[in-house]
CSV table of C-alpha atoms in Angstrom, one decimal:
chain,number,residue,atom,x,y,z
A,1,LEU,CA,-0.1,-7.8,18.9
A,2,PRO,CA,3.3,-6.0,19.2
A,3,ALA,CA,3.3,-2.8,21.2
A,4,GLY,CA,1.7,0.0,19.2
A,5,ALA,CA,0.3,-2.4,16.5
A,6,VAL,CA,-3.1,-1.8,15.1
A,7,SER,CA,-5.7,-4.5,15.2
A,8,LEU,CA,-6.8,-5.5,11.8
A,9,ARG,CA,-10.4,-6.1,13.0
A,10,ARG,CA,-13.2,-3.7,12.2
A,11,CYS,CA,-12.7,-0.1,13.4
A,12,SER,CA,-13.0,-0.1,17.2
A,13,THR,CA,-14.8,3.2,17.3
A,14,GLN,CA,-18.2,3.6,15.8
A,15,THR,CA,-17.2,5.2,12.6
A,16,THR,CA,-19.3,8.3,12.3
A,17,LEU,CA,-19.4,10.2,9.0
A,18,GLU,CA,-20.5,13.4,10.9
A,19,GLY,CA,-17.9,16.1,10.9
A,20,ILE,CA,-15.3,14.3,8.7
A,21,ASN,CA,-13.9,15.9,5.6
A,22,LYS,CA,-15.6,13.4,3.3
A,23,PRO,CA,-13.8,14.3,0.0
A,24,ILE,CA,-10.3,13.9,1.7
A,25,ILE,CA,-11.3,10.7,3.4
A,26,ASP,CA,-12.8,9.3,0.2
A,27,ARG,CA,-9.6,10.0,-1.7
A,28,ILE,CA,-7.3,8.6,1.0
A,29,ILE,CA,-9.3,5.3,1.5
A,30,ARG,CA,-9.9,4.8,-2.3
A,31,VAL,CA,-6.3,5.3,-3.3
A,32,ASP,CA,-4.9,3.2,-0.3
A,33,HIS,CA,-7.3,0.4,-1.1
A,34,ALA,CA,-6.2,0.5,-4.8
A,35,GLY,CA,-2.5,0.6,-3.7
A,36,GLU,CA,-2.8,-2.4,-1.4
A,37,TYR,CA,-4.8,-4.2,-4.1
A,38,GLY,CA,-2.0,-3.5,-6.6
A,39,ALA,CA,0.7,-4.5,-4.1
A,40,ASN,CA,-1.1,-7.8,-3.6
A,41,ARG,CA,-1.1,-8.5,-7.3
A,42,ILE,CA,2.6,-7.6,-7.6
A,43,TYR,CA,3.5,-10.1,-4.9
A,44,ALA,CA,1.2,-12.7,-6.5
A,45,GLY,CA,3.1,-12.2,-9.7
A,46,GLN,CA,6.5,-12.5,-8.0
A,47,MET,CA,5.4,-15.6,-6.1
A,48,ALA,CA,4.2,-17.2,-9.4
A,49,VAL,CA,7.8,-16.9,-10.7
A,50,LEU,CA,10.0,-17.1,-7.6
A,51,GLY,CA,7.7,-18.9,-5.1
A,52,ARG,CA,9.8,-22.0,-5.1
A,53,SER,CA,13.1,-20.2,-5.0
A,54,GLY,CA,15.2,-19.3,-2.0
A,55,VAL,CA,13.6,-15.9,-1.9
A,56,GLY,CA,10.0,-17.3,-2.0
A,57,PRO,CA,9.5,-17.3,1.8
A,58,ILE,CA,10.6,-13.7,2.0
A,59,ILE,CA,8.2,-12.6,-0.7
A,60,GLN,CA,5.4,-14.7,0.9
A,61,LYS,CA,6.0,-12.9,4.3
A,62,MET,CA,5.7,-9.5,2.7
A,63,TRP,CA,2.7,-10.6,0.7
A,64,ASN,CA,0.9,-11.8,3.9
A,65,GLN,CA,1.3,-8.3,5.4
A,66,GLU,CA,-0.1,-6.8,2.2
A,67,LYS,CA,-3.1,-9.1,2.4
A,68,ASP,CA,-3.7,-7.8,5.9
A,69,HIS,CA,-3.5,-4.2,4.7
A,70,LEU,CA,-6.0,-4.9,1.9
A,71,LYS,CA,-8.4,-6.6,4.3
A,72,LYS,CA,-8.3,-3.5,6.5
A,73,PHE,CA,-8.9,-1.1,3.7
A,74,ASN,CA,-11.8,-3.3,2.5
A,75,GLU,CA,-13.3,-2.8,6.0
A,76,LEU,CA,-12.6,1.0,5.9
A,77,MET,CA,-14.3,1.3,2.6
A,78,VAL,CA,-17.5,-0.1,4.1
A,79,ALA,CA,-17.2,1.8,7.3
A,80,TYR,CA,-16.6,5.2,5.5
A,81,ARG,CA,-18.9,4.3,2.6
A,82,VAL,CA,-16.2,4.9,0.0
A,83,ARG,CA,-16.5,3.5,-3.5
A,84,PRO,CA,-13.4,1.7,-5.0
A,85,THR,CA,-11.6,3.1,-8.0
A,86,VAL,CA,-13.0,1.9,-11.3
A,87,LEU,CA,-9.5,1.0,-12.3
A,88,LEU,CA,-9.3,-2.1,-10.1
A,89,PRO,CA,-9.5,-4.5,-13.1
A,90,PHE,CA,-6.6,-2.7,-14.7
A,91,TRP,CA,-4.5,-2.7,-11.5
A,92,ASN,CA,-5.3,-6.4,-11.2
A,93,VAL,CA,-3.6,-7.2,-14.5
A,94,ALA,CA,-0.9,-4.4,-14.3
A,95,GLY,CA,0.2,-5.4,-10.8
A,96,PHE,CA,0.5,-9.1,-11.7
A,97,VAL,CA,2.4,-8.3,-14.9
A,98,LEU,CA,4.8,-6.0,-13.0
A,99,GLY,CA,5.4,-8.6,-10.3
A,100,ALA,CA,5.9,-11.5,-12.6
A,101,GLY,CA,7.8,-9.4,-15.2
A,102,SER,CA,10.3,-8.1,-12.6
A,103,ALA,CA,10.7,-11.6,-11.2
A,104,LEU,CA,11.4,-13.1,-14.6
A,105,LEU,CA,14.4,-10.7,-14.8
A,106,GLY,CA,15.7,-12.4,-11.6
A,107,LYS,CA,15.6,-12.1,-7.9
A,108,LYS,CA,17.5,-8.8,-7.8
A,109,SER,CA,15.1,-7.2,-10.2
A,110,ALA,CA,12.1,-8.5,-8.2
A,111,MET,CA,13.7,-6.9,-5.1
A,112,ALA,CA,14.3,-3.6,-7.1
A,113,CYS,CA,10.6,-3.6,-7.9
A,114,THR,CA,9.8,-4.1,-4.2
A,115,VAL,CA,12.1,-1.2,-3.3
A,116,ALA,CA,10.6,1.1,-5.9
A,117,VAL,CA,7.0,0.4,-5.1
A,118,GLU,CA,7.4,0.3,-1.3
A,119,GLU,CA,9.3,3.6,-1.3
A,120,SER,CA,6.6,5.2,-3.4
A,121,ILE,CA,3.9,3.9,-1.1
A,122,SER,CA,5.6,4.9,2.2
A,123,ASP,CA,6.2,8.4,0.8
A,124,HIS,CA,2.5,8.6,-0.2
A,125,TYR,CA,1.5,7.4,3.3
A,126,ASN,CA,3.7,10.2,4.8
A,127,ARG,CA,1.8,12.8,2.7
A,128,GLN,CA,-1.5,11.4,3.9
A,129,ILE,CA,-0.4,11.5,7.5
A,130,ARG,CA,0.6,15.2,7.1
A,131,THR,CA,-2.8,16.0,5.5
A,132,LEU,CA,-4.7,14.3,8.4
A,133,MET,CA,-2.6,16.0,11.0
A,134,VAL,CA,-3.5,19.4,9.5
A,135,GLU,CA,-7.2,18.4,9.3
A,136,ASP,CA,-7.6,17.1,12.8
A,137,PRO,CA,-5.3,14.6,14.4
A,138,GLU,CA,-7.8,13.7,17.1
A,139,LYS,CA,-10.7,13.2,14.8
A,140,TYR,CA,-8.7,10.9,12.5
A,141,LYS,CA,-6.7,9.3,15.3
A,142,GLU,CA,-7.6,5.7,14.3
A,143,LEU,CA,-7.0,6.2,10.6
A,144,LEU,CA,-3.7,7.9,11.3
A,145,GLN,CA,-2.6,4.9,13.5
A,146,ILE,CA,-3.5,2.5,10.7
A,147,ILE,CA,-1.7,4.5,8.0
A,148,LYS,CA,1.4,4.9,10.2
A,149,GLN,CA,1.6,1.2,10.9
A,150,PHE,CA,1.2,0.3,7.3
A,151,ARG,CA,3.8,2.9,6.3
A,152,ASP,CA,6.2,1.4,8.7
A,153,GLU,CA,5.6,-2.1,7.3
A,154,GLU,CA,6.1,-0.8,3.7
A,155,ARG,CA,9.4,0.7,4.8
A,156,GLU,CA,10.4,-2.7,6.2
A,157,HIS,CA,9.6,-4.3,2.8
A,158,HIS,CA,11.7,-1.6,1.2
A,159,ASP,CA,14.6,-2.4,3.5
A,160,ILE,CA,14.2,-6.1,2.8
A,161,GLY,CA,14.5,-5.4,-0.9
A,162,LEU,CA,17.7,-3.5,-0.3
A,163,GLU,CA,19.1,-6.3,1.9
A,164,HIS,CA,18.4,-8.8,-0.9
A,165,ASP,CA,20.5,-7.0,-3.5
A,166,ALA,CA,17.9,-4.8,-5.2
A,167,GLU,CA,20.6,-2.2,-6.1
A,168,ALA,CA,22.6,-4.9,-7.9
A,169,ALA,CA,19.7,-5.4,-10.4
A,170,PRO,CA,20.6,-4.7,-14.0
A,171,ALA,CA,19.7,-1.0,-14.8
A,172,TYR,CA,18.5,-0.6,-11.2
A,173,LEU,CA,18.0,3.2,-11.4
A,174,VAL,CA,16.2,3.0,-14.7
A,175,LEU,CA,13.9,0.2,-13.4
A,176,LYS,CA,13.3,2.0,-10.1
A,177,THR,CA,12.5,5.3,-11.8
A,178,ALA,CA,10.2,3.7,-14.4
A,179,ILE,CA,8.3,1.8,-11.7
A,180,GLN,CA,8.0,4.9,-9.5
A,181,LEU,CA,6.6,7.0,-12.3
A,182,GLY,CA,4.0,4.3,-12.8
A,183,CYS,CA,3.2,4.4,-9.1
A,184,LYS,CA,2.8,8.2,-9.2
A,185,ALA,CA,0.4,7.9,-12.1
A,186,ALA,CA,-1.5,5.1,-10.4
A,187,ILE,CA,-1.9,7.1,-7.2
A,188,PHE,CA,-3.0,10.2,-9.2
A,189,LEU,CA,-5.6,8.2,-11.1
A,190,SER,CA,-6.9,6.0,-8.3
A,191,GLU,CA,-7.5,9.1,-6.0
A,192,ARG,CA,-9.8,10.6,-8.7
A,193,ILE,CA,-11.4,7.8,-10.8
């Protein structure tokens, strides 16, 4: 693993539920699991349309990282005894449709979708990091490390989208704004339901 990287194996510490702020941890893990699930479905949709194109390997590489993120949040849900959002079936369809739909508009639109989603997710992760730092950075050290690593990888995906002409997509700002409003709604709902 690269320096500072988080192992994607089961939590190294014996996860103890004693002394944690269970409502906050439940919300964080539930929404992050839902977000990574949705991101997986977005990349699956993009690959269904653009997988054999020149941008296919780039999308596949980002998707592989998202698969690792989802795997880790699946483990954290078990370790912290968190139930998933009941909206997963909806995110399954909505994510795929968003990914495939943006890809059908072309490579630049698919990359605009990536920029919008990954910017929303990395901003969301930053808010969670601040929350956990206020709660107790030592108590949540391992979770903070995971979220920071994933946030950094989401920023990399964002930057890859920009490098591949996301801003040249037709109606870029409209597309980006619409997707980010959808992300905010998805975050709000997945934290609670």
